[in-house]
């Protein structure tokens, strides 16, 4: 695919004798919002961790902007993990300074302004914050980077409907122009309207890789297609 | 970027260590001031308690340092914070080197703290019984009056300091390697238990090998001060002293440390799955 920002070729990953990724290949072009869908344990997180450089013992090839995962690719990838990755003693101010120190594409002023908009106390320690406040801070740290590729792992998990709308709105409003968003979730209904493309991973293999527009042209929805693909999983 | 890693590693570990050193400084100043102004006697409960506290902090500081450094290493690399550390646009070798330097700094600071505490304790005890105690320089000068060569003593002291430094480096690398192995897949579930086990095993092997190589008790940096060695060098030149400084153990420690650094880095990069 021309202008592919993310290229994955025959990606395989095993934990001991258990193979979680069984030779996945796909390209993601620039400027799209891509949904990475699949039930828990299908290999989504392992794929994401391989792309961002948290897992290195995979087979196959991953190219981000033509680079293997490493120092250069990490400069252009903004990653929001499923877990709280900040130390509990950190305050929003310290977290913003930390990220600003390492990423030249991080907009510190915008982050401070967003923290004020989200009514975060800049001196409050993370361990005393609510889950919602922590989510907001994580979102600020990721979305205030002018990245080429945003990888968001279950950003809507564990929050109520109102918070989900807020998170999606924040992502859409703040991602860099012409950037790509890879959004992993199993809450399809909430994200269907914003997706350009969907990837569905089933049993470590790519079951679906198609434009959302094509699904709609066939009179279907992403949610229904998901049901069809994974109907025999449960 | 490396400077930024160092800055943040110092900050993360220093938050706790700063409290320890602040308490140490307050107790030390109180004790010295109190003994000095109260007629040179440890006669009050406050003085006695601060005397005990000072010695206690100096000893416990080594354990605290080890706990802080190792838990920081575990949490920031292999815990949830690893998601942040390993997605930073820096080389993983820089991450490891930064943590190694910070660790060595805190152990050396703990040693410095111990030396200061020992000096104050000796001084205040000496003041209490009305006798003056000697400092290190005074002691060395006193030894030269007994006929020992100053150069021999200086070379021995420098050799001891160098050996202690490499002992600290080796200890740090043994700990980091043990923690890293304990976070590989077969041991991940009970990583704390395995980390201690691996530390004991690797440490034991290093001790035994250094005993064989150095033909001296393990990391015997004290041997440079031993009567036997110094007596042997009495009246001789610094050359003789240098000839009797055993470089085998420090060299072995350097090789072990560098080797463990690369093994840790390899495991960190290729064999650890975060989360």
CSV table of C-alpha atoms in Angstrom, one decimal:
chain,number,residue,atom,x,y,z
A,1,UNK,CA,0.0,0.0,0.0
A,2,UNK,CA,1.4,3.4,-1.0
A,3,UNK,CA,1.9,5.9,1.9
A,4,UNK,CA,1.5,3.2,4.5
A,5,UNK,CA,2.4,4.6,7.9
A,6,UNK,CA,2.3,1.2,9.6
A,7,UNK,CA,3.4,-2.0,7.8
A,8,UNK,CA,3.1,-5.4,9.4
A,9,UNK,CA,4.4,-8.5,7.7
A,10,UNK,CA,3.8,-12.1,8.9
A,11,UNK,CA,3.8,-11.1,12.6
A,12,UNK,CA,4.1,-14.0,14.9
A,13,UNK,CA,4.4,-14.1,18.7
A,14,UNK,CA,4.4,-17.0,21.1
A,15,UNK,CA,4.3,-17.2,24.9
A,16,UNK,CA,6.0,-20.5,25.5
A,17,UNK,CA,4.2,-23.1,23.3
A,18,UNK,CA,1.1,-20.9,23.0
A,19,UNK,CA,1.1,-18.9,19.7
A,20,UNK,CA,-1.0,-15.7,20.1
A,21,UNK,CA,-0.2,-14.1,16.8
A,22,UNK,CA,-0.1,-16.5,13.8
A,23,UNK,CA,1.4,-14.6,10.9
A,24,UNK,CA,-0.6,-11.3,10.7
A,25,UNK,CA,0.1,-8.9,7.8
A,26,UNK,CA,-1.6,-5.6,7.0
A,27,UNK,CA,-0.8,-1.9,6.1
A,28,UNK,CA,-2.4,1.2,7.6
A,29,UNK,CA,-2.2,4.3,5.6
A,30,UNK,CA,-1.7,7.8,6.9
A,31,UNK,CA,-4.7,9.9,8.1
A,32,UNK,CA,-7.1,7.0,9.0
A,33,UNK,CA,-8.8,6.1,12.2
A,34,UNK,CA,-8.5,2.3,12.5
A,35,UNK,CA,-10.4,0.1,14.9
A,36,UNK,CA,-8.5,-2.9,16.1
A,37,UNK,CA,-11.3,-5.2,17.2
A,38,UNK,CA,-11.5,-8.6,18.8
A,39,UNK,CA,-12.4,-10.4,22.0
A,40,UNK,CA,-10.0,-10.5,25.0
A,41,UNK,CA,-7.0,-12.8,24.5
A,42,UNK,CA,-7.2,-12.7,20.7
A,43,UNK,CA,-3.7,-11.1,20.4
A,44,UNK,CA,-4.6,-7.3,20.1
A,45,UNK,CA,-2.5,-6.2,23.0
A,46,UNK,CA,0.5,-8.4,22.0
A,47,UNK,CA,0.3,-6.8,18.5
A,48,UNK,CA,0.2,-3.3,20.0
A,49,UNK,CA,3.0,-4.0,22.4
A,50,UNK,CA,5.1,-5.3,19.5
A,51,UNK,CA,4.4,-2.1,17.5
A,52,UNK,CA,5.4,0.3,20.3
A,53,UNK,CA,8.5,-1.7,21.3
A,54,UNK,CA,7.4,-3.3,24.5
A,55,UNK,CA,7.7,-6.8,23.0
A,56,UNK,CA,10.8,-7.5,21.0
A,57,UNK,CA,10.9,-11.3,20.6
A,58,UNK,CA,8.4,-11.5,17.8
A,59,UNK,CA,8.9,-12.9,14.3
A,60,UNK,CA,8.1,-11.0,11.2
A,61,UNK,CA,8.5,-7.4,10.4
A,62,UNK,CA,7.0,-4.2,11.8
A,63,UNK,CA,7.7,-0.9,10.1
A,64,UNK,CA,6.5,2.5,11.5
A,65,UNK,CA,7.2,5.2,9.0
A,66,UNK,CA,9.7,2.8,7.4
A,67,UNK,CA,11.5,2.2,10.7
A,68,UNK,CA,11.6,-0.9,12.9
A,69,UNK,CA,10.3,-0.3,16.4
A,70,UNK,CA,13.1,1.6,18.2
A,71,UNK,CA,14.2,5.0,19.3
A,72,UNK,CA,13.1,6.7,16.0
A,73,UNK,CA,9.7,5.0,15.8
A,74,UNK,CA,9.0,5.9,19.4
A,75,UNK,CA,9.4,9.5,18.6
A,76,UNK,CA,6.4,9.4,16.2
A,77,UNK,CA,4.2,7.0,18.1
A,78,UNK,CA,2.0,8.2,21.0
A,79,UNK,CA,0.8,5.2,23.0
A,80,UNK,CA,-2.0,5.0,25.5
A,81,UNK,CA,-1.7,1.7,27.4
A,82,UNK,CA,-4.6,0.1,29.1
A,83,UNK,CA,-2.9,0.4,32.5
A,84,UNK,CA,-1.9,3.3,34.6
A,85,UNK,CA,1.7,3.7,33.7
A,86,UNK,CA,2.6,6.7,35.8
A,87,UNK,CA,4.1,6.4,39.3
A,88,UNK,CA,1.5,7.0,42.1
A,89,UNK,CA,3.6,9.8,43.6
A,90,UNK,CA,3.5,11.9,40.5
A,91,UNK,CA,1.4,15.0,40.1
A,92,UNK,CA,-0.1,16.2,36.7
A,93,UNK,CA,2.5,18.9,36.7
A,94,UNK,CA,5.4,16.4,37.1
A,95,UNK,CA,3.9,14.1,34.6
A,96,UNK,CA,3.6,16.9,32.0
A,97,UNK,CA,7.2,18.0,32.6
A,98,UNK,CA,8.4,14.4,32.3
A,99,UNK,CA,6.8,13.8,29.0
A,100,UNK,CA,7.9,17.3,27.8
A,101,UNK,CA,11.5,16.3,28.6
A,102,UNK,CA,11.5,13.3,26.4
A,103,UNK,CA,9.3,14.1,23.5
A,104,UNK,CA,10.1,17.2,21.4
A,105,UNK,CA,6.6,16.9,19.7
A,106,UNK,CA,4.8,17.3,23.0
A,107,UNK,CA,2.9,20.6,23.3
A,108,UNK,CA,3.4,21.5,27.0
A,109,UNK,CA,1.3,24.7,26.9
A,110,UNK,CA,-1.6,22.8,25.4
A,111,UNK,CA,-1.3,20.1,28.0
A,112,UNK,CA,-1.4,22.6,30.8
A,113,UNK,CA,-4.4,24.3,29.2
A,114,UNK,CA,-6.2,21.0,28.8
A,115,UNK,CA,-5.5,20.0,32.4
A,116,UNK,CA,-7.1,23.3,33.5
A,117,UNK,CA,-10.1,22.6,31.2
A,118,UNK,CA,-10.5,19.1,32.7
A,119,UNK,CA,-10.3,20.7,36.1
A,120,UNK,CA,-7.2,18.6,37.2
A,121,UNK,CA,-5.4,19.8,40.3
A,122,UNK,CA,-1.8,20.2,39.0
A,123,UNK,CA,-0.4,19.4,42.5
A,124,UNK,CA,-2.6,16.4,43.3
A,125,UNK,CA,-0.8,13.1,43.5
A,126,UNK,CA,-2.0,10.4,41.1
A,127,UNK,CA,-2.7,8.0,43.9
A,128,UNK,CA,-5.3,10.3,45.4
A,129,UNK,CA,-7.0,10.9,42.0
A,130,UNK,CA,-10.1,9.2,40.9
A,131,UNK,CA,-9.9,6.7,38.0
A,132,UNK,CA,-11.6,9.3,35.8
A,133,UNK,CA,-9.1,12.0,36.6
A,134,UNK,CA,-6.2,9.6,35.9
A,135,UNK,CA,-7.8,8.7,32.5
A,136,UNK,CA,-8.0,12.4,31.7
A,137,UNK,CA,-4.3,12.9,32.6
A,138,UNK,CA,-3.2,9.9,30.5
A,139,UNK,CA,-5.3,11.2,27.6
A,140,UNK,CA,-3.7,14.7,27.8
A,141,UNK,CA,-0.2,13.2,27.8
A,142,UNK,CA,-0.9,11.2,24.7
A,143,UNK,CA,-3.1,13.6,22.7
A,144,UNK,CA,-0.9,16.7,23.3
A,145,UNK,CA,1.8,15.0,21.2
A,146,UNK,CA,2.0,15.9,17.5
A,147,UNK,CA,2.5,12.2,16.6
A,148,UNK,CA,2.2,10.4,13.3
A,149,UNK,CA,0.6,7.4,14.9
A,150,UNK,CA,-1.6,7.3,18.0
A,151,UNK,CA,-2.1,3.8,19.5
A,152,UNK,CA,-4.9,3.7,22.0
A,153,UNK,CA,-5.3,0.4,23.8
A,154,UNK,CA,-8.9,0.1,25.3
A,155,UNK,CA,-9.2,3.9,26.0
A,156,UNK,CA,-12.9,3.4,26.7
A,157,UNK,CA,-12.7,0.4,29.1
A,158,UNK,CA,-14.0,0.8,32.6
A,159,UNK,CA,-15.6,4.2,32.1
A,160,UNK,CA,-19.3,5.2,31.9
A,161,UNK,CA,-21.1,6.3,28.7
A,162,UNK,CA,-20.7,10.0,29.3
A,163,UNK,CA,-16.9,9.5,29.9
A,164,UNK,CA,-16.7,7.5,26.7
A,165,UNK,CA,-18.2,10.3,24.7
A,166,UNK,CA,-15.8,12.7,26.4
A,167,UNK,CA,-12.8,10.6,25.6
A,168,UNK,CA,-13.7,10.1,22.0
A,169,UNK,CA,-14.3,13.8,21.6
A,170,UNK,CA,-11.0,14.6,23.1
A,171,UNK,CA,-9.2,12.1,20.8
A,172,UNK,CA,-11.0,13.5,17.7
A,173,UNK,CA,-10.4,17.1,18.6
A,174,UNK,CA,-6.7,16.8,19.5
A,175,UNK,CA,-5.0,14.3,17.3
A,176,UNK,CA,-2.4,15.8,14.9
A,177,UNK,CA,-3.5,16.6,11.4
A,178,UNK,CA,-3.0,13.8,8.9
A,179,UNK,CA,-2.1,11.4,11.7
A,180,UNK,CA,-3.3,7.8,12.1
A,181,UNK,CA,-5.2,6.5,15.1
A,182,UNK,CA,-5.1,2.8,15.9
A,183,UNK,CA,-7.8,2.2,18.4
A,184,UNK,CA,-8.2,-1.1,20.2
A,185,UNK,CA,-11.5,-1.8,21.9
A,186,UNK,CA,-14.3,-4.3,22.2
A,187,UNK,CA,-16.9,-1.5,22.7
A,188,UNK,CA,-17.7,-1.3,19.0
A,189,UNK,CA,-21.0,0.6,19.2
A,190,UNK,CA,-19.3,3.6,20.8
A,191,UNK,CA,-16.6,4.0,18.1
A,192,UNK,CA,-18.3,2.8,14.9
A,193,UNK,CA,-19.2,6.3,13.8
A,194,UNK,CA,-15.6,7.5,13.9
A,195,UNK,CA,-13.8,4.6,12.2
A,196,UNK,CA,-12.4,4.6,8.6
A,197,UNK,CA,-11.2,1.0,8.7
A,198,UNK,CA,-11.5,-2.0,10.9
A,199,UNK,CA,-9.2,-4.9,11.6
A,200,UNK,CA,-10.7,-7.9,13.4
A,201,UNK,CA,-8.3,-10.3,15.0
A,202,UNK,CA,-9.5,-13.8,15.7
A,203,UNK,CA,-7.5,-16.6,17.2
A,204,UNK,CA,-4.2,-14.8,16.4
A,205,UNK,CA,-5.1,-14.2,12.8
A,206,UNK,CA,-6.5,-11.3,10.9
A,207,UNK,CA,-10.1,-12.2,10.1
A,208,UNK,CA,-11.3,-8.8,8.7
A,209,UNK,CA,-9.3,-5.9,7.2
A,210,UNK,CA,-11.7,-3.6,5.4
A,211,UNK,CA,-13.0,0.0,5.0
A,212,UNK,CA,-16.0,0.9,7.1
A,213,UNK,CA,-17.5,2.5,4.0
A,214,UNK,CA,-17.5,-0.9,2.3
A,215,UNK,CA,-19.3,-2.5,5.2
A,216,UNK,CA,-21.9,0.2,5.1
A,217,UNK,CA,-22.3,-0.1,1.3
A,218,UNK,CA,-23.1,-3.8,1.9
A,219,UNK,CA,-25.9,-2.7,4.2
A,220,UNK,CA,-24.1,-3.9,7.3
A,221,UNK,CA,-22.6,-2.3,10.4
A,222,UNK,CA,-19.3,-2.9,12.1
A,223,UNK,CA,-21.1,-4.2,15.2
A,224,UNK,CA,-23.1,-6.8,13.1
A,225,UNK,CA,-20.0,-7.9,11.2
A,226,UNK,CA,-18.2,-8.3,14.5
A,227,UNK,CA,-21.1,-10.5,15.7
A,228,UNK,CA,-20.9,-12.6,12.6
A,229,UNK,CA,-17.1,-13.1,12.8
A,230,UNK,CA,-17.0,-13.9,16.5
A,231,UNK,CA,-20.4,-15.7,16.8
A,232,UNK,CA,-18.7,-19.1,17.4
A,233,UNK,CA,-16.1,-17.8,19.8
A,234,UNK,CA,-18.4,-18.0,22.9
B,1,UNK,CA,18.3,12.3,26.6
B,2,UNK,CA,20.7,10.4,28.9
B,3,UNK,CA,21.0,13.5,31.2
B,4,UNK,CA,17.2,13.6,31.4
B,5,UNK,CA,17.0,9.9,32.3
B,6,UNK,CA,19.6,10.5,35.0
B,7,UNK,CA,17.6,13.5,36.3
B,8,UNK,CA,14.4,11.6,36.5
B,9,UNK,CA,16.0,8.5,38.1
B,10,UNK,CA,17.7,10.7,40.7
B,11,UNK,CA,14.4,12.4,41.4
B,12,UNK,CA,12.4,9.1,41.6
B,13,UNK,CA,14.9,7.6,44.1
B,14,UNK,CA,15.9,10.8,45.8
B,15,UNK,CA,12.4,11.6,47.0
B,16,UNK,CA,12.8,8.9,49.7
B,17,UNK,CA,16.5,9.1,50.2
B,18,UNK,CA,16.4,12.8,50.8
B,19,UNK,CA,14.3,12.2,53.8
B,20,UNK,CA,16.8,9.7,55.2
B,21,UNK,CA,19.7,12.1,54.7
B,22,UNK,CA,17.8,15.1,56.1
B,23,UNK,CA,17.1,13.1,59.3
B,24,UNK,CA,20.7,12.0,59.4
B,25,UNK,CA,21.9,15.6,59.0
B,26,UNK,CA,19.6,16.9,61.7
B,27,UNK,CA,20.6,14.2,64.2
B,28,UNK,CA,24.3,14.6,63.4
B,29,UNK,CA,24.2,18.4,63.8
B,30,UNK,CA,22.2,18.1,67.0
B,31,UNK,CA,24.6,15.5,68.5
B,32,UNK,CA,27.8,17.4,67.6
B,33,UNK,CA,26.3,20.7,68.8
B,34,UNK,CA,24.9,19.2,72.0
B,35,UNK,CA,28.1,17.4,72.9
B,36,UNK,CA,30.2,20.4,72.1
B,37,UNK,CA,28.1,22.9,74.1
B,38,UNK,CA,27.2,20.6,77.0
B,39,UNK,CA,30.6,20.2,78.5
B,40,UNK,CA,31.7,17.4,76.2
B,41,UNK,CA,29.7,14.7,77.8
B,42,UNK,CA,26.9,12.4,76.5
B,43,UNK,CA,25.0,13.0,79.7
B,44,UNK,CA,21.4,13.7,78.5
B,45,UNK,CA,18.8,11.3,77.2
B,46,UNK,CA,18.5,13.4,74.0
B,47,UNK,CA,22.2,13.0,73.3
B,48,UNK,CA,22.2,9.3,74.0
B,49,UNK,CA,19.2,8.8,71.8
B,50,UNK,CA,20.6,10.9,69.0
B,51,UNK,CA,23.9,9.0,69.3
B,52,UNK,CA,22.0,5.7,68.9
B,53,UNK,CA,19.9,7.1,66.1
B,54,UNK,CA,22.9,8.3,64.2
B,55,UNK,CA,24.6,4.9,64.3
B,56,UNK,CA,21.3,3.2,63.5
B,57,UNK,CA,20.6,5.4,60.4
B,58,UNK,CA,24.2,4.8,59.2
B,59,UNK,CA,23.7,1.0,59.3
B,60,UNK,CA,20.1,0.9,58.1
B,61,UNK,CA,20.9,3.4,55.3
B,62,UNK,CA,22.6,0.6,53.3
B,63,UNK,CA,19.5,-1.6,53.6
B,64,UNK,CA,17.2,1.4,52.7
B,65,UNK,CA,19.4,2.2,49.7
B,66,UNK,CA,19.3,-1.4,48.5
B,67,UNK,CA,15.5,-1.5,48.9
B,68,UNK,CA,14.9,1.9,47.2
B,69,UNK,CA,17.2,1.2,44.3
B,70,UNK,CA,16.0,-2.4,43.7
B,71,UNK,CA,12.3,-1.5,44.0
B,72,UNK,CA,12.7,1.5,41.7
B,73,UNK,CA,14.4,-0.8,39.2
B,74,UNK,CA,11.6,-3.4,39.4
B,75,UNK,CA,8.7,-0.9,39.2
B,76,UNK,CA,10.0,1.4,36.5
B,77,UNK,CA,11.2,-1.4,34.2
B,78,UNK,CA,9.1,-4.4,34.8
B,79,UNK,CA,6.0,-3.1,36.6
B,80,UNK,CA,3.3,-1.0,35.0
B,81,UNK,CA,5.7,2.0,34.8
B,82,UNK,CA,7.6,-0.1,32.3
B,83,UNK,CA,5.0,0.9,29.8
B,84,UNK,CA,6.3,4.5,30.1
B,85,UNK,CA,10.0,3.7,30.4
B,86,UNK,CA,10.2,1.3,27.4
B,87,UNK,CA,8.2,3.6,25.1
B,88,UNK,CA,10.5,6.6,25.7
B,89,UNK,CA,12.6,7.4,22.6
B,90,UNK,CA,15.8,6.4,24.3
B,91,UNK,CA,18.0,3.3,24.0
B,92,UNK,CA,17.4,0.6,26.5
B,93,UNK,CA,21.1,0.5,27.3
B,94,UNK,CA,20.9,4.2,28.3
B,95,UNK,CA,18.0,3.3,30.6
B,96,UNK,CA,20.0,0.6,32.3
B,97,UNK,CA,23.2,2.7,32.5
B,98,UNK,CA,21.3,5.6,34.1
B,99,UNK,CA,19.8,3.3,36.7
B,100,UNK,CA,23.3,1.8,37.4
B,101,UNK,CA,24.9,5.2,37.9
B,102,UNK,CA,22.1,6.3,40.2
B,103,UNK,CA,22.4,3.1,42.2
B,104,UNK,CA,26.2,3.4,42.6
B,105,UNK,CA,25.7,7.1,43.7
B,106,UNK,CA,23.3,6.2,46.5
B,107,UNK,CA,25.5,3.3,47.7
B,108,UNK,CA,28.5,5.6,47.8
B,109,UNK,CA,26.4,8.2,49.6
B,110,UNK,CA,25.4,5.6,52.1
B,111,UNK,CA,29.1,4.7,52.6
B,112,UNK,CA,29.9,8.4,53.1
B,113,UNK,CA,27.1,8.7,55.6
B,114,UNK,CA,28.5,5.7,57.5
B,115,UNK,CA,32.0,7.2,57.6
B,116,UNK,CA,30.6,10.5,58.9
B,117,UNK,CA,28.5,8.7,61.5
B,118,UNK,CA,31.6,6.6,62.6
B,119,UNK,CA,33.7,9.8,62.9
B,120,UNK,CA,31.1,11.6,64.9
B,121,UNK,CA,30.5,8.6,67.1
B,122,UNK,CA,34.2,8.2,67.8
B,123,UNK,CA,34.6,11.9,68.5
B,124,UNK,CA,31.6,12.1,70.8
B,125,UNK,CA,32.5,8.9,72.6
B,126,UNK,CA,36.1,10.2,73.0
B,127,UNK,CA,34.8,13.6,74.2
B,128,UNK,CA,32.6,11.8,76.7
B,129,UNK,CA,35.4,9.9,78.3
B,130,UNK,CA,37.8,12.9,78.0
B,131,UNK,CA,40.1,11.4,75.4
B,132,UNK,CA,40.7,12.7,71.9
B,133,UNK,CA,40.3,10.2,69.1
B,134,UNK,CA,42.2,10.3,65.8
B,135,UNK,CA,40.8,11.0,62.4
B,136,UNK,CA,41.9,9.1,59.3
B,137,UNK,CA,44.6,11.6,58.4
B,138,UNK,CA,45.8,11.8,62.0
B,139,UNK,CA,45.9,8.0,62.2
B,140,UNK,CA,47.9,7.8,59.0
B,141,UNK,CA,50.4,10.4,60.3
B,142,UNK,CA,50.6,8.5,63.6
B,143,UNK,CA,51.4,5.3,61.7
B,144,UNK,CA,54.2,7.0,59.9
B,145,UNK,CA,55.7,8.0,63.2
B,146,UNK,CA,55.9,4.3,64.0
B,147,UNK,CA,58.1,3.9,60.9
B,148,UNK,CA,55.6,3.0,58.2
B,149,UNK,CA,56.0,4.5,54.8
B,150,UNK,CA,53.4,7.2,54.0
B,151,UNK,CA,53.4,6.2,50.4
B,152,UNK,CA,52.7,2.6,51.3
B,153,UNK,CA,49.7,3.6,53.4
B,154,UNK,CA,48.4,6.0,50.8
B,155,UNK,CA,48.6,3.4,48.0
B,156,UNK,CA,46.9,0.9,50.3
B,157,UNK,CA,44.1,3.4,51.1
B,158,UNK,CA,43.6,4.3,47.4
B,159,UNK,CA,43.5,0.6,46.5
B,160,UNK,CA,40.9,-0.1,49.2
B,161,UNK,CA,38.7,2.8,47.9
B,162,UNK,CA,39.0,1.6,44.3
B,163,UNK,CA,38.2,-2.0,45.3
B,164,UNK,CA,35.2,-0.8,47.4
B,165,UNK,CA,33.9,1.2,44.4
B,166,UNK,CA,34.0,-1.9,42.1
B,167,UNK,CA,32.4,-3.9,44.9
B,168,UNK,CA,29.5,-1.5,44.8
B,169,UNK,CA,29.3,-1.6,41.0
B,170,UNK,CA,29.4,-5.4,41.1
B,171,UNK,CA,26.7,-5.6,43.8
B,172,UNK,CA,24.5,-3.3,41.8
B,173,UNK,CA,24.9,-5.4,38.6
B,174,UNK,CA,24.3,-8.7,40.5
B,175,UNK,CA,21.0,-7.2,41.9
B,176,UNK,CA,19.9,-5.8,38.5
B,177,UNK,CA,20.7,-9.1,36.7
B,178,UNK,CA,18.8,-11.1,39.4
B,179,UNK,CA,15.8,-8.9,39.2
B,180,UNK,CA,15.8,-9.1,35.4
B,181,UNK,CA,16.1,-12.9,35.3
B,182,UNK,CA,13.2,-13.1,37.8
B,183,UNK,CA,11.0,-11.2,35.4
B,184,UNK,CA,11.5,-13.5,32.5
B,185,UNK,CA,8.5,-15.7,31.7
B,186,UNK,CA,9.3,-18.8,33.8
B,187,UNK,CA,9.8,-16.9,37.0
B,188,UNK,CA,7.5,-13.8,36.4
B,189,UNK,CA,4.7,-15.1,38.7
B,190,UNK,CA,6.8,-15.1,41.9
B,191,UNK,CA,9.4,-12.6,40.7
B,192,UNK,CA,10.2,-11.2,44.2
B,193,UNK,CA,11.0,-14.6,45.6
B,194,UNK,CA,13.1,-15.6,42.5
B,195,UNK,CA,14.9,-12.2,42.5
B,196,UNK,CA,16.2,-12.9,46.1
B,197,UNK,CA,17.1,-16.5,45.2
B,198,UNK,CA,19.0,-15.5,42.0
B,199,UNK,CA,20.8,-12.7,43.9
B,200,UNK,CA,22.0,-15.2,46.5
B,201,UNK,CA,23.1,-17.7,43.9
B,202,UNK,CA,24.8,-15.2,41.6
B,203,UNK,CA,26.3,-13.4,44.6
B,204,UNK,CA,27.7,-16.7,46.0
B,205,UNK,CA,29.3,-17.6,42.7
B,206,UNK,CA,30.9,-14.2,42.4
B,207,UNK,CA,32.2,-14.4,46.0
B,208,UNK,CA,33.7,-17.9,45.4
B,209,UNK,CA,35.3,-16.9,42.2
B,210,UNK,CA,36.8,-13.8,43.6
B,211,UNK,CA,38.2,-15.8,46.5
B,212,UNK,CA,39.9,-18.1,44.1
B,213,UNK,CA,41.2,-15.3,41.9
B,214,UNK,CA,42.2,-12.9,44.6
B,215,UNK,CA,43.6,-15.5,47.0
B,216,UNK,CA,42.2,-13.3,49.7
B,217,UNK,CA,38.9,-13.3,51.7
B,218,UNK,CA,36.0,-12.2,49.6
B,219,UNK,CA,36.3,-8.6,48.4
B,220,UNK,CA,39.0,-8.3,51.1
B,221,UNK,CA,39.5,-4.6,50.7
B,222,UNK,CA,40.6,-4.6,54.3
B,223,UNK,CA,43.6,-6.7,53.5
B,224,UNK,CA,45.5,-3.7,52.3
B,225,UNK,CA,45.4,-2.3,55.8
B,226,UNK,CA,46.5,-5.6,57.3
B,227,UNK,CA,49.6,-5.7,59.5
B,228,UNK,CA,51.1,-8.4,57.5
B,229,UNK,CA,51.1,-6.4,54.2
B,230,UNK,CA,52.1,-3.2,55.7
B,231,UNK,CA,54.8,-4.8,57.8
B,232,UNK,CA,56.1,-6.3,54.6
B,233,UNK,CA,56.3,-3.0,53.0
B,234,UNK,CA,57.8,-1.1,55.9
B,235,UNK,CA,60.9,0.8,54.9
B,236,UNK,CA,60.3,0.1,51.2
B,237,UNK,CA,59.3,2.4,48.5
B,238,UNK,CA,55.8,3.0,47.1
B,239,UNK,CA,56.8,0.6,44.2
B,240,UNK,CA,56.8,-2.2,46.7
B,241,UNK,CA,53.5,-1.2,48.0
B,242,UNK,CA,52.0,-1.1,44.6
B,243,UNK,CA,53.5,-4.5,43.8
B,244,UNK,CA,51.6,-5.9,46.8
B,245,UNK,CA,48.2,-4.3,45.9
B,246,UNK,CA,46.2,-7.2,44.5
B,247,UNK,CA,44.6,-6.0,41.3
B,248,UNK,CA,43.1,-9.4,40.5
B,249,UNK,CA,39.8,-8.9,42.5
B,250,UNK,CA,39.1,-5.3,41.2
B,251,UNK,CA,39.8,-6.5,37.6
B,252,UNK,CA,37.6,-9.5,38.2
B,253,UNK,CA,34.8,-7.2,39.5
B,254,UNK,CA,35.1,-4.9,36.5
B,255,UNK,CA,34.8,-7.9,34.1
B,256,UNK,CA,31.9,-9.4,36.1
B,257,UNK,CA,30.1,-6.0,36.2
B,258,UNK,CA,30.5,-5.3,32.5
B,259,UNK,CA,29.4,-8.9,31.6
B,260,UNK,CA,26.4,-8.7,33.9
B,261,UNK,CA,25.4,-5.3,32.3
B,262,UNK,CA,25.3,-6.8,28.9
B,263,UNK,CA,23.5,-9.9,30.0
B,264,UNK,CA,20.9,-7.8,31.8
B,265,UNK,CA,20.5,-5.6,28.8
B,266,UNK,CA,20.1,-8.6,26.5
B,267,UNK,CA,17.4,-10.1,28.7
B,268,UNK,CA,15.7,-6.7,29.2
B,269,UNK,CA,15.5,-6.2,25.4
B,270,UNK,CA,14.8,-9.7,24.1
B,271,UNK,CA,13.3,-11.8,26.9
B,272,UNK,CA,11.0,-9.6,29.0
B,273,UNK,CA,7.4,-9.0,28.1
B,274,UNK,CA,6.0,-6.1,30.1
B,275,UNK,CA,2.5,-6.6,31.6
